[in-house]
Amino acid sequence: MNPSRQRILVIGACGQIGVELTLALRQIHGGNDVIASDLRDEHVLLRGTGPYVGLDVMNKEMLHVLVIRHNITQIYLLAAILSATGEKSPGLAWHINMQSLIHVLEIAKEEGLHRIYWPSSIAVFGPSSPRQSTPQHTTIEPSTVYGISKFAGERWCEYYHRKFGVDVRSLRYPGLISYKSEPGGGTTDYAVEIFHQAIRQGSYTCFLGPETFLPMMYMPDAIRATIELMQADPSRITVRSSYNLSAMSFSPAGIAEAIQKHIPGFRISYAADYRQQIADSWPQSIDDREARQDWGWKPRYDLPAMVADMLKNLDGGSAGSQNV
Ligand code: NAD
Ligand code: SER
């Protein structure tokens, strides 16, 4: 095999990030060299774009065989239980989020894999962290099982890098907003649901209160950040736990106002549920200066640009983009 050729396995390829990341990686590396895998049936947008295998990442032997059989050199591990689902099944969230990562790191060590990607989250921060411009290095005491698992995962990534030389890289994604695939059980999912309801019904009842500010990012920025991090020379990666990453910060009232500029009749109401407590434990904005300095990170989408693009893609522009 050509030594510079990469054979990539994406685990959790049918999820909110996995679909778009797999398609982007196939653009770069070619369809056949990017193997998509998931517990679920193949996502409709992946069909015909490259190989697909059913995989339970909790089955280490099966994963190991797959890595050897397909000459895998890089793994993107996206399978996880997210924050809201995690609070309903804490034991399951801990088990899946931790064990999947250990399986991948162990196989990377044993097989000498070239590079691993595993995402962390702003959920590593808890109520004792600064809430505004939360820095890379600060008090980290997460209060959700999802955040605890992400924080422990970050420590494992740094450990496997330092102790065994595994080139594992990670980003603390903010809440991600996308139109191609559905979100999978997070606290920030409202920022995707609101678009679908605005277009279908002209109204939305939000499960977070109006002034709940959270860090957010549009999916094209998140995919570009992931690829830029993975393409960076190893000498530029100074954070081996997980990089803070930032683009925008808004509240439900703020995004509703931005949508109303396109759909003037859109109405939002509020019925906060258990997810409010999760959101209240997280930062409102993030300081990502290490990512900017080390490998040149810069977001392209702010709130108005993201809202215009979401509505254009979900509704073909008929939601009133002439009002921008
Ligand atoms: P998702 O829930 O949409 O997708 C996860 C995928 O993993 C699903 O398709 C699911 O079927 C699959 N999966 C679950 N268990 C599996 C198993 N045992 N074996 C194989 N596949 C399995 O999640 P996502 O939003 O795409 O998130 C991907 C990663 O990014 C996760 O680690 C998540 O914590 C992280 N993240 C996401 C966000 C966000 O806003 N979406 C923010 C921060 C971090
Ligand atoms: N968007 C994710 C969630 O809400 C944050 O990691 O769970």
PDB file of C-alpha atoms in Angstrom, residues 1-282:
ATOM      1  CA  MET A   1       0.000   0.000   0.000  1.00  0.00           C
ATOM      2  CA  ASN A   2       1.228   3.546  -0.791  1.00  0.00           C
ATOM      3  CA  PRO A   3       2.630   4.763   2.597  1.00  0.00           C
ATOM      4  CA  SER A   4       0.878   8.151   2.331  1.00  0.00           C
ATOM      5  CA  ARG A   5      -2.485   6.544   1.522  1.00  0.00           C
ATOM      6  CA  GLN A   6      -4.890   6.540   4.472  1.00  0.00           C
ATOM      7  CA  ARG A   7      -7.593   3.919   5.058  1.00  0.00           C
ATOM      8  CA  ILE A   8     -10.198   5.447   7.335  1.00  0.00           C
ATOM      9  CA  LEU A   9     -12.854   3.884   9.564  1.00  0.00           C
ATOM     10  CA  VAL A  10     -15.699   6.130  10.776  1.00  0.00           C
ATOM     11  CA  ILE A  11     -17.555   4.623  13.746  1.00  0.00           C
ATOM     12  CA  GLY A  12     -20.997   6.146  14.331  1.00  0.00           C
ATOM     13  CA  ALA A  13     -21.139   7.271  10.686  1.00  0.00           C
ATOM     14  CA  CYS A  14     -24.953   7.510  10.597  1.00  0.00           C
ATOM     15  CA  GLY A  15     -25.221  10.114  13.351  1.00  0.00           C
ATOM     16  CA  GLN A  16     -25.554  13.888  13.184  1.00  0.00           C
ATOM     17  CA  ILE A  17     -21.816  14.467  12.666  1.00  0.00           C
ATOM     18  CA  GLY A  18     -20.938  11.102  11.125  1.00  0.00           C
ATOM     19  CA  VAL A  19     -22.955  11.527   7.922  1.00  0.00           C
ATOM     20  CA  GLU A  20     -21.389  14.872   7.003  1.00  0.00           C
ATOM     21  CA  LEU A  21     -17.904  13.947   8.203  1.00  0.00           C
ATOM     22  CA  THR A  22     -17.938  10.694   6.211  1.00  0.00           C
ATOM     23  CA  LEU A  23     -19.019  12.532   3.064  1.00  0.00           C
ATOM     24  CA  ALA A  24     -16.305  15.171   3.584  1.00  0.00           C
ATOM     25  CA  LEU A  25     -13.611  12.531   4.185  1.00  0.00           C
ATOM     26  CA  ARG A  26     -14.717  10.690   1.035  1.00  0.00           C
ATOM     27  CA  GLN A  27     -14.263  13.910  -0.946  1.00  0.00           C
ATOM     28  CA  ILE A  28     -10.665  14.099   0.288  1.00  0.00           C
ATOM     29  CA  HIS A  29      -9.564  10.459   0.395  1.00  0.00           C
ATOM     30  CA  GLY A  30     -11.904   8.855  -2.159  1.00  0.00           C
ATOM     31  CA  GLY A  31     -15.028   6.835  -1.414  1.00  0.00           C
ATOM     32  CA  ASN A  32     -13.386   3.408  -1.213  1.00  0.00           C
ATOM     33  CA  ASP A  33     -10.798   4.413   1.392  1.00  0.00           C
ATOM     34  CA  VAL A  34     -13.380   5.661   3.908  1.00  0.00           C
ATOM     35  CA  ILE A  35     -15.327   2.811   5.529  1.00  0.00           C
ATOM     36  CA  ALA A  36     -18.507   3.966   7.241  1.00  0.00           C
ATOM     37  CA  SER A  37     -19.845   1.910  10.164  1.00  0.00           C
ATOM     38  CA  ASP A  38     -22.681   2.118  12.660  1.00  0.00           C
ATOM     39  CA  LEU A  39     -25.173   0.040  14.630  1.00  0.00           C
ATOM     40  CA  ARG A  40     -27.965   1.471  12.482  1.00  0.00           C
ATOM     41  CA  ASP A  41     -28.833   0.818   8.851  1.00  0.00           C
ATOM     42  CA  GLU A  42     -26.796   2.852   6.394  1.00  0.00           C
ATOM     43  CA  HIS A  43     -27.939   6.493   6.257  1.00  0.00           C
ATOM     44  CA  VAL A  44     -29.636   7.354   2.976  1.00  0.00           C
ATOM     45  CA  LEU A  45     -27.118  10.130   2.221  1.00  0.00           C
ATOM     46  CA  LEU A  46     -24.206   7.664   2.485  1.00  0.00           C
ATOM     47  CA  ARG A  47     -25.679   5.109   0.096  1.00  0.00           C
ATOM     48  CA  GLY A  48     -23.568   4.606  -3.025  1.00  0.00           C
ATOM     49  CA  THR A  49     -20.758   6.870  -1.779  1.00  0.00           C
ATOM     50  CA  GLY A  50     -18.458   4.148  -0.332  1.00  0.00           C
ATOM     51  CA  PRO A  51     -18.274   0.965   1.743  1.00  0.00           C
ATOM     52  CA  TYR A  52     -20.596   0.466   4.705  1.00  0.00           C
ATOM     53  CA  VAL A  53     -20.338  -2.153   7.485  1.00  0.00           C
ATOM     54  CA  GLY A  54     -22.599  -2.865  10.457  1.00  0.00           C
ATOM     55  CA  LEU A  55     -20.503  -2.591  13.645  1.00  0.00           C
ATOM     56  CA  ASP A  56     -21.080  -2.567  17.384  1.00  0.00           C
ATOM     57  CA  VAL A  57     -18.006  -0.771  18.721  1.00  0.00           C
ATOM     58  CA  MET A  58     -18.578  -2.508  22.060  1.00  0.00           C
ATOM     59  CA  ASN A  59     -17.464  -5.753  20.374  1.00  0.00           C
ATOM     60  CA  LYS A  60     -13.685  -5.275  20.494  1.00  0.00           C
ATOM     61  CA  GLU A  61     -12.854  -8.478  18.601  1.00  0.00           C
ATOM     62  CA  MET A  62     -15.132  -7.532  15.724  1.00  0.00           C
ATOM     63  CA  LEU A  63     -13.640  -4.029  15.629  1.00  0.00           C
ATOM     64  CA  HIS A  64     -10.109  -5.433  15.667  1.00  0.00           C
ATOM     65  CA  VAL A  65     -10.848  -7.845  12.801  1.00  0.00           C
ATOM     66  CA  LEU A  66     -12.414  -5.010  10.799  1.00  0.00           C
ATOM     67  CA  VAL A  67      -9.331  -2.813  11.302  1.00  0.00           C
ATOM     68  CA  ILE A  68      -6.983  -5.574  10.122  1.00  0.00           C
ATOM     69  CA  ARG A  69      -9.185  -6.799   7.256  1.00  0.00           C
ATOM     70  CA  HIS A  70      -9.611  -3.304   5.796  1.00  0.00           C
ATOM     71  CA  ASN A  71      -5.998  -2.160   6.434  1.00  0.00           C
ATOM     72  CA  ILE A  72      -7.324   0.738   8.522  1.00  0.00           C
ATOM     73  CA  THR A  73      -4.797   3.480   9.366  1.00  0.00           C
ATOM     74  CA  GLN A  74      -7.112   6.118  10.926  1.00  0.00           C
ATOM     75  CA  ILE A  75     -10.266   5.868  13.066  1.00  0.00           C
ATOM     76  CA  TYR A  76     -12.858   8.573  13.710  1.00  0.00           C
ATOM     77  CA  LEU A  77     -14.844   7.434  16.768  1.00  0.00           C
ATOM     78  CA  LEU A  78     -18.218   9.217  16.842  1.00  0.00           C
ATOM     79  CA  ALA A  79     -20.392   6.603  18.576  1.00  0.00           C
ATOM     80  CA  ALA A  80     -21.617   7.937  21.937  1.00  0.00           C
ATOM     81  CA  ILE A  81     -24.617   8.552  24.185  1.00  0.00           C
ATOM     82  CA  LEU A  82     -25.234  12.313  24.358  1.00  0.00           C
ATOM     83  CA  SER A  83     -26.102  14.497  27.338  1.00  0.00           C
ATOM     84  CA  ALA A  84     -29.902  14.309  27.562  1.00  0.00           C
ATOM     85  CA  THR A  85     -30.113  10.561  26.823  1.00  0.00           C
ATOM     86  CA  GLY A  86     -27.182  10.033  29.192  1.00  0.00           C
ATOM     87  CA  GLU A  87     -29.042  11.531  32.161  1.00  0.00           C
ATOM     88  CA  LYS A  88     -31.835   8.989  31.579  1.00  0.00           C
ATOM     89  CA  SER A  89     -29.414   6.018  31.450  1.00  0.00           C
ATOM     90  CA  PRO A  90     -26.230   7.046  33.276  1.00  0.00           C
ATOM     91  CA  GLY A  91     -24.740   3.544  33.524  1.00  0.00           C
ATOM     92  CA  LEU A  92     -25.218   2.893  29.819  1.00  0.00           C
ATOM     93  CA  ALA A  93     -23.777   6.304  28.865  1.00  0.00           C
ATOM     94  CA  TRP A  94     -20.678   5.733  30.999  1.00  0.00           C
ATOM     95  CA  HIS A  95     -20.229   2.183  29.662  1.00  0.00           C
ATOM     96  CA  ILE A  96     -20.586   3.034  25.957  1.00  0.00           C
ATOM     97  CA  ASN A  97     -18.719   6.346  26.020  1.00  0.00           C
ATOM     98  CA  MET A  98     -15.762   4.939  27.951  1.00  0.00           C
ATOM     99  CA  GLN A  99     -15.477   1.410  26.618  1.00  0.00           C
ATOM    100  CA  SER A 100     -15.717   2.435  22.957  1.00  0.00           C
ATOM    101  CA  LEU A 101     -12.818   4.848  23.430  1.00  0.00           C
ATOM    102  CA  ILE A 102     -10.667   2.319  25.299  1.00  0.00           C
ATOM    103  CA  HIS A 103     -11.285  -0.259  22.540  1.00  0.00           C
ATOM    104  CA  VAL A 104     -10.175   2.180  19.853  1.00  0.00           C
ATOM    105  CA  LEU A 105      -7.135   3.431  21.786  1.00  0.00           C
ATOM    106  CA  GLU A 106      -6.014  -0.132  22.580  1.00  0.00           C
ATOM    107  CA  ILE A 107      -6.316  -1.225  18.945  1.00  0.00           C
ATOM    108  CA  ALA A 108      -4.500   1.943  17.827  1.00  0.00           C
ATOM    109  CA  LYS A 109      -1.677   1.063  20.199  1.00  0.00           C
ATOM    110  CA  GLU A 110      -1.547  -2.616  19.219  1.00  0.00           C
ATOM    111  CA  GLU A 111      -1.728  -2.011  15.470  1.00  0.00           C
ATOM    112  CA  GLY A 112       0.353   1.197  15.403  1.00  0.00           C
ATOM    113  CA  LEU A 113      -2.436   3.162  13.704  1.00  0.00           C
ATOM    114  CA  HIS A 114      -1.444   6.468  12.142  1.00  0.00           C
ATOM    115  CA  ARG A 115      -4.059   8.785  13.749  1.00  0.00           C
ATOM    116  CA  ILE A 116      -7.274   8.709  15.843  1.00  0.00           C
ATOM    117  CA  TYR A 117     -10.049  11.292  16.199  1.00  0.00           C
ATOM    118  CA  TRP A 118     -12.426  11.349  19.161  1.00  0.00           C
ATOM    119  CA  PRO A 119     -14.682  14.313  20.018  1.00  0.00           C
ATOM    120  CA  SER A 120     -15.149  15.753  23.462  1.00  0.00           C
ATOM    121  CA  SER A 121     -17.653  18.487  24.322  1.00  0.00           C
ATOM    122  CA  ILE A 122     -18.237  21.771  26.131  1.00  0.00           C
ATOM    123  CA  ALA A 123     -20.060  19.427  28.559  1.00  0.00           C
ATOM    124  CA  VAL A 124     -16.727  18.718  30.283  1.00  0.00           C
ATOM    125  CA  PHE A 125     -17.221  22.066  32.039  1.00  0.00           C
ATOM    126  CA  GLY A 126     -19.468  22.195  35.088  1.00  0.00           C
ATOM    127  CA  PRO A 127     -21.024  24.799  37.381  1.00  0.00           C
ATOM    128  CA  SER A 128     -17.657  25.657  38.997  1.00  0.00           C
ATOM    129  CA  SER A 129     -16.024  26.620  35.672  1.00  0.00           C
ATOM    130  CA  PRO A 130     -16.149  30.275  34.522  1.00  0.00           C
ATOM    131  CA  ARG A 131     -19.300  30.627  32.392  1.00  0.00           C
ATOM    132  CA  GLN A 132     -18.093  33.388  30.057  1.00  0.00           C
ATOM    133  CA  SER A 133     -15.151  32.856  27.685  1.00  0.00           C
ATOM    134  CA  THR A 134     -14.361  29.590  29.475  1.00  0.00           C
ATOM    135  CA  PRO A 135     -10.619  28.996  29.038  1.00  0.00           C
ATOM    136  CA  GLN A 136      -8.891  25.808  27.874  1.00  0.00           C
ATOM    137  CA  HIS A 137      -7.363  25.152  31.286  1.00  0.00           C
ATOM    138  CA  THR A 138      -9.639  25.889  34.242  1.00  0.00           C
ATOM    139  CA  THR A 139     -11.635  24.157  36.980  1.00  0.00           C
ATOM    140  CA  ILE A 140     -13.327  21.165  35.350  1.00  0.00           C
ATOM    141  CA  GLU A 141     -16.003  19.510  37.509  1.00  0.00           C
ATOM    142  CA  PRO A 142     -18.740  18.228  35.157  1.00  0.00           C
ATOM    143  CA  SER A 143     -22.108  17.468  36.743  1.00  0.00           C
ATOM    144  CA  THR A 144     -23.643  15.256  34.000  1.00  0.00           C
ATOM    145  CA  VAL A 145     -22.647  11.656  33.301  1.00  0.00           C
ATOM    146  CA  TYR A 146     -21.987  12.690  29.699  1.00  0.00           C
ATOM    147  CA  GLY A 147     -19.594  15.414  30.865  1.00  0.00           C
ATOM    148  CA  ILE A 148     -17.903  13.039  33.317  1.00  0.00           C
ATOM    149  CA  SER A 149     -17.374  10.497  30.524  1.00  0.00           C
ATOM    150  CA  LYS A 150     -15.985  13.173  28.176  1.00  0.00           C
ATOM    151  CA  PHE A 151     -13.606  14.475  30.832  1.00  0.00           C
ATOM    152  CA  ALA A 152     -12.377  10.956  31.629  1.00  0.00           C
ATOM    153  CA  GLY A 153     -12.046  10.311  27.870  1.00  0.00           C
ATOM    154  CA  GLU A 154      -9.857  13.396  27.491  1.00  0.00           C
ATOM    155  CA  ARG A 155      -7.557  12.104  30.219  1.00  0.00           C
ATOM    156  CA  TRP A 156      -7.339   8.721  28.461  1.00  0.00           C
ATOM    157  CA  CYS A 157      -6.459  10.402  25.147  1.00  0.00           C
ATOM    158  CA  GLU A 158      -3.654  12.365  26.761  1.00  0.00           C
ATOM    159  CA  TYR A 159      -2.457   9.235  28.589  1.00  0.00           C
ATOM    160  CA  TYR A 160      -2.331   7.076  25.443  1.00  0.00           C
ATOM    161  CA  HIS A 161      -0.450   9.824  23.612  1.00  0.00           C
ATOM    162  CA  ARG A 162       2.102  10.369  26.371  1.00  0.00           C
ATOM    163  CA  LYS A 163       2.572   6.756  27.372  1.00  0.00           C
ATOM    164  CA  PHE A 164       2.202   4.881  24.046  1.00  0.00           C
ATOM    165  CA  GLY A 165       2.677   7.576  21.390  1.00  0.00           C
ATOM    166  CA  VAL A 166      -0.845   7.188  19.979  1.00  0.00           C
ATOM    167  CA  ASP A 167      -1.560  10.260  17.786  1.00  0.00           C
ATOM    168  CA  VAL A 168      -5.082  10.870  19.083  1.00  0.00           C
ATOM    169  CA  ARG A 169      -6.657  14.301  18.544  1.00  0.00           C
ATOM    170  CA  SER A 170      -9.817  15.832  19.922  1.00  0.00           C
ATOM    171  CA  LEU A 171     -12.111  18.882  19.894  1.00  0.00           C
ATOM    172  CA  ARG A 172     -14.546  20.068  22.544  1.00  0.00           C
ATOM    173  CA  TYR A 173     -17.425  20.707  20.135  1.00  0.00           C
ATOM    174  CA  PRO A 174     -20.100  23.230  21.098  1.00  0.00           C
ATOM    175  CA  GLY A 175     -23.743  22.380  20.257  1.00  0.00           C
ATOM    176  CA  LEU A 176     -23.880  21.550  16.545  1.00  0.00           C
ATOM    177  CA  ILE A 177     -26.541  22.756  14.112  1.00  0.00           C
ATOM    178  CA  SER A 178     -27.132  20.873  10.865  1.00  0.00           C
ATOM    179  CA  TYR A 179     -29.780  20.163   8.238  1.00  0.00           C
ATOM    180  CA  LYS A 180     -28.505  16.912   6.664  1.00  0.00           C
ATOM    181  CA  SER A 181     -28.877  14.515   9.615  1.00  0.00           C
ATOM    182  CA  GLU A 182     -30.898  14.586  12.825  1.00  0.00           C
ATOM    183  CA  PRO A 183     -29.340  15.329  16.221  1.00  0.00           C
ATOM    184  CA  GLY A 184     -29.064  12.348  18.570  1.00  0.00           C
ATOM    185  CA  GLY A 185     -30.300  13.152  22.102  1.00  0.00           C
ATOM    186  CA  GLY A 186     -28.379  16.241  23.217  1.00  0.00           C
ATOM    187  CA  THR A 187     -29.346  19.323  25.220  1.00  0.00           C
ATOM    188  CA  THR A 188     -28.513  21.596  22.277  1.00  0.00           C
ATOM    189  CA  ASP A 189     -30.882  19.726  19.915  1.00  0.00           C
ATOM    190  CA  TYR A 190     -33.467  22.515  20.298  1.00  0.00           C
ATOM    191  CA  ALA A 191     -31.350  24.667  17.964  1.00  0.00           C
ATOM    192  CA  VAL A 192     -32.035  22.168  15.141  1.00  0.00           C
ATOM    193  CA  GLU A 193     -35.662  21.307  16.038  1.00  0.00           C
ATOM    194  CA  ILE A 194     -36.594  24.999  16.019  1.00  0.00           C
ATOM    195  CA  PHE A 195     -35.911  25.238  12.259  1.00  0.00           C
ATOM    196  CA  HIS A 196     -38.035  22.202  11.365  1.00  0.00           C
ATOM    197  CA  GLN A 197     -40.936  23.443  13.497  1.00  0.00           C
ATOM    198  CA  ALA A 198     -40.615  27.020  12.219  1.00  0.00           C
ATOM    199  CA  ILE A 199     -40.958  25.793   8.633  1.00  0.00           C
ATOM    200  CA  ARG A 200     -43.633  23.127   9.276  1.00  0.00           C
ATOM    201  CA  GLN A 201     -45.803  24.827  11.896  1.00  0.00           C
ATOM    202  CA  GLY A 202     -44.654  28.428  12.253  1.00  0.00           C
ATOM    203  CA  SER A 203     -44.198  27.893  15.993  1.00  0.00           C
ATOM    204  CA  TYR A 204     -41.957  26.033  18.442  1.00  0.00           C
ATOM    205  CA  THR A 205     -42.112  25.198  22.148  1.00  0.00           C
ATOM    206  CA  CYS A 206     -38.554  25.198  23.477  1.00  0.00           C
ATOM    207  CA  PHE A 207     -37.427  22.862  26.274  1.00  0.00           C
ATOM    208  CA  LEU A 208     -34.929  25.513  27.476  1.00  0.00           C
ATOM    209  CA  GLY A 209     -35.794  28.943  28.849  1.00  0.00           C
ATOM    210  CA  PRO A 210     -35.503  32.103  26.690  1.00  0.00           C
ATOM    211  CA  GLU A 211     -32.220  33.418  28.137  1.00  0.00           C
ATOM    212  CA  THR A 212     -30.278  30.133  28.183  1.00  0.00           C
ATOM    213  CA  PHE A 213     -27.094  31.107  26.317  1.00  0.00           C
ATOM    214  CA  LEU A 214     -24.934  28.224  25.057  1.00  0.00           C
ATOM    215  CA  PRO A 215     -21.900  27.923  22.760  1.00  0.00           C
ATOM    216  CA  MET A 216     -22.980  26.717  19.288  1.00  0.00           C
ATOM    217  CA  MET A 217     -21.489  25.987  15.862  1.00  0.00           C
ATOM    218  CA  TYR A 218     -22.778  25.357  12.355  1.00  0.00           C
ATOM    219  CA  MET A 219     -21.884  21.889  11.022  1.00  0.00           C
ATOM    220  CA  PRO A 220     -19.752  23.064   8.059  1.00  0.00           C
ATOM    221  CA  ASP A 221     -17.462  24.835  10.534  1.00  0.00           C
ATOM    222  CA  ALA A 222     -17.328  21.739  12.783  1.00  0.00           C
ATOM    223  CA  ILE A 223     -16.421  19.456   9.857  1.00  0.00           C
ATOM    224  CA  ARG A 224     -13.751  21.884   8.638  1.00  0.00           C
ATOM    225  CA  ALA A 225     -12.299  22.179  12.175  1.00  0.00           C
ATOM    226  CA  THR A 226     -12.125  18.394  12.469  1.00  0.00           C
ATOM    227  CA  ILE A 227     -10.344  17.999   9.138  1.00  0.00           C
ATOM    228  CA  GLU A 228      -7.965  20.902   9.791  1.00  0.00           C
ATOM    229  CA  LEU A 229      -7.036  19.453  13.189  1.00  0.00           C
ATOM    230  CA  MET A 230      -6.474  15.987  11.705  1.00  0.00           C
ATOM    231  CA  GLN A 231      -4.349  17.389   8.855  1.00  0.00           C
ATOM    232  CA  ALA A 232      -2.157  19.544  11.134  1.00  0.00           C
ATOM    233  CA  ASP A 233       1.477  18.573  11.552  1.00  0.00           C
ATOM    234  CA  PRO A 234       1.932  16.745  14.903  1.00  0.00           C
ATOM    235  CA  SER A 235       4.401  19.440  16.033  1.00  0.00           C
ATOM    236  CA  ARG A 236       1.527  21.977  16.030  1.00  0.00           C
ATOM    237  CA  ILE A 237      -0.689  19.976  18.407  1.00  0.00           C
ATOM    238  CA  THR A 238       0.068  21.182  21.938  1.00  0.00           C
ATOM    239  CA  VAL A 239      -3.230  20.078  23.522  1.00  0.00           C
ATOM    240  CA  ARG A 240      -3.461  16.294  23.700  1.00  0.00           C
ATOM    241  CA  SER A 241      -6.593  16.171  25.853  1.00  0.00           C
ATOM    242  CA  SER A 242      -9.095  18.147  23.729  1.00  0.00           C
ATOM    243  CA  TYR A 243      -9.124  21.640  22.207  1.00  0.00           C
ATOM    244  CA  ASN A 244     -11.699  24.290  23.128  1.00  0.00           C
ATOM    245  CA  LEU A 245     -13.529  25.291  19.929  1.00  0.00           C
ATOM    246  CA  SER A 246     -15.861  28.243  19.448  1.00  0.00           C
ATOM    247  CA  ALA A 247     -17.982  29.977  16.801  1.00  0.00           C
ATOM    248  CA  MET A 248     -21.104  31.669  18.225  1.00  0.00           C
ATOM    249  CA  SER A 249     -23.216  31.877  21.358  1.00  0.00           C
ATOM    250  CA  PHE A 250     -26.962  32.496  21.501  1.00  0.00           C
ATOM    251  CA  SER A 251     -30.104  31.843  23.526  1.00  0.00           C
ATOM    252  CA  PRO A 252     -33.481  30.412  22.374  1.00  0.00           C
ATOM    253  CA  ALA A 253     -34.874  33.975  22.306  1.00  0.00           C
ATOM    254  CA  GLY A 254     -31.904  35.086  20.181  1.00  0.00           C
ATOM    255  CA  ILE A 255     -32.223  32.348  17.569  1.00  0.00           C
ATOM    256  CA  ALA A 256     -36.011  32.860  17.448  1.00  0.00           C
ATOM    257  CA  GLU A 257     -35.448  36.546  16.670  1.00  0.00           C
ATOM    258  CA  ALA A 258     -32.964  35.619  13.923  1.00  0.00           C
ATOM    259  CA  ILE A 259     -35.514  33.199  12.399  1.00  0.00           C
ATOM    260  CA  GLN A 260     -38.264  35.856  12.593  1.00  0.00           C
ATOM    261  CA  LYS A 261     -36.205  38.022  10.212  1.00  0.00           C
ATOM    262  CA  HIS A 262     -36.926  35.326   7.577  1.00  0.00           C
ATOM    263  CA  ILE A 263     -40.291  34.049   8.842  1.00  0.00           C
ATOM    264  CA  PRO A 264     -41.981  37.103  10.428  1.00  0.00           C
ATOM    265  CA  GLY A 265     -44.944  35.104  11.770  1.00  0.00           C
ATOM    266  CA  PHE A 266     -42.805  32.585  13.645  1.00  0.00           C
ATOM    267  CA  ARG A 267     -43.675  32.295  17.362  1.00  0.00           C
ATOM    268  CA  ILE A 268     -41.703  30.651  20.183  1.00  0.00           C
ATOM    269  CA  SER A 269     -42.982  29.561  23.604  1.00  0.00           C
ATOM    270  CA  TYR A 270     -41.123  27.928  26.480  1.00  0.00           C
ATOM    271  CA  ALA A 271     -41.641  24.806  28.604  1.00  0.00           C
ATOM    272  CA  ALA A 272     -38.335  24.088  30.311  1.00  0.00           C
ATOM    273  CA  ASP A 273     -37.741  20.440  31.298  1.00  0.00           C
ATOM    274  CA  TYR A 274     -34.888  18.407  32.858  1.00  0.00           C
ATOM    275  CA  ARG A 275     -32.528  19.620  30.123  1.00  0.00           C
ATOM    276  CA  GLN A 276     -32.592  23.143  31.610  1.00  0.00           C
ATOM    277  CA  GLN A 277     -30.475  21.932  34.529  1.00  0.00           C
ATOM    278  CA  ILE A 278     -27.940  20.401  32.139  1.00  0.00           C
ATOM    279  CA  ALA A 279     -27.715  23.614  30.099  1.00  0.00           C
ATOM    280  CA  ASP A 280     -27.377  25.730  33.247  1.00  0.00           C
ATOM    281  CA  SER A 281     -24.285  23.737  34.235  1.00  0.00           C
ATOM    282  CA  TRP A 282     -22.467  24.510  30.954  1.00  0.00           C
TER     283      TRP A 282
END
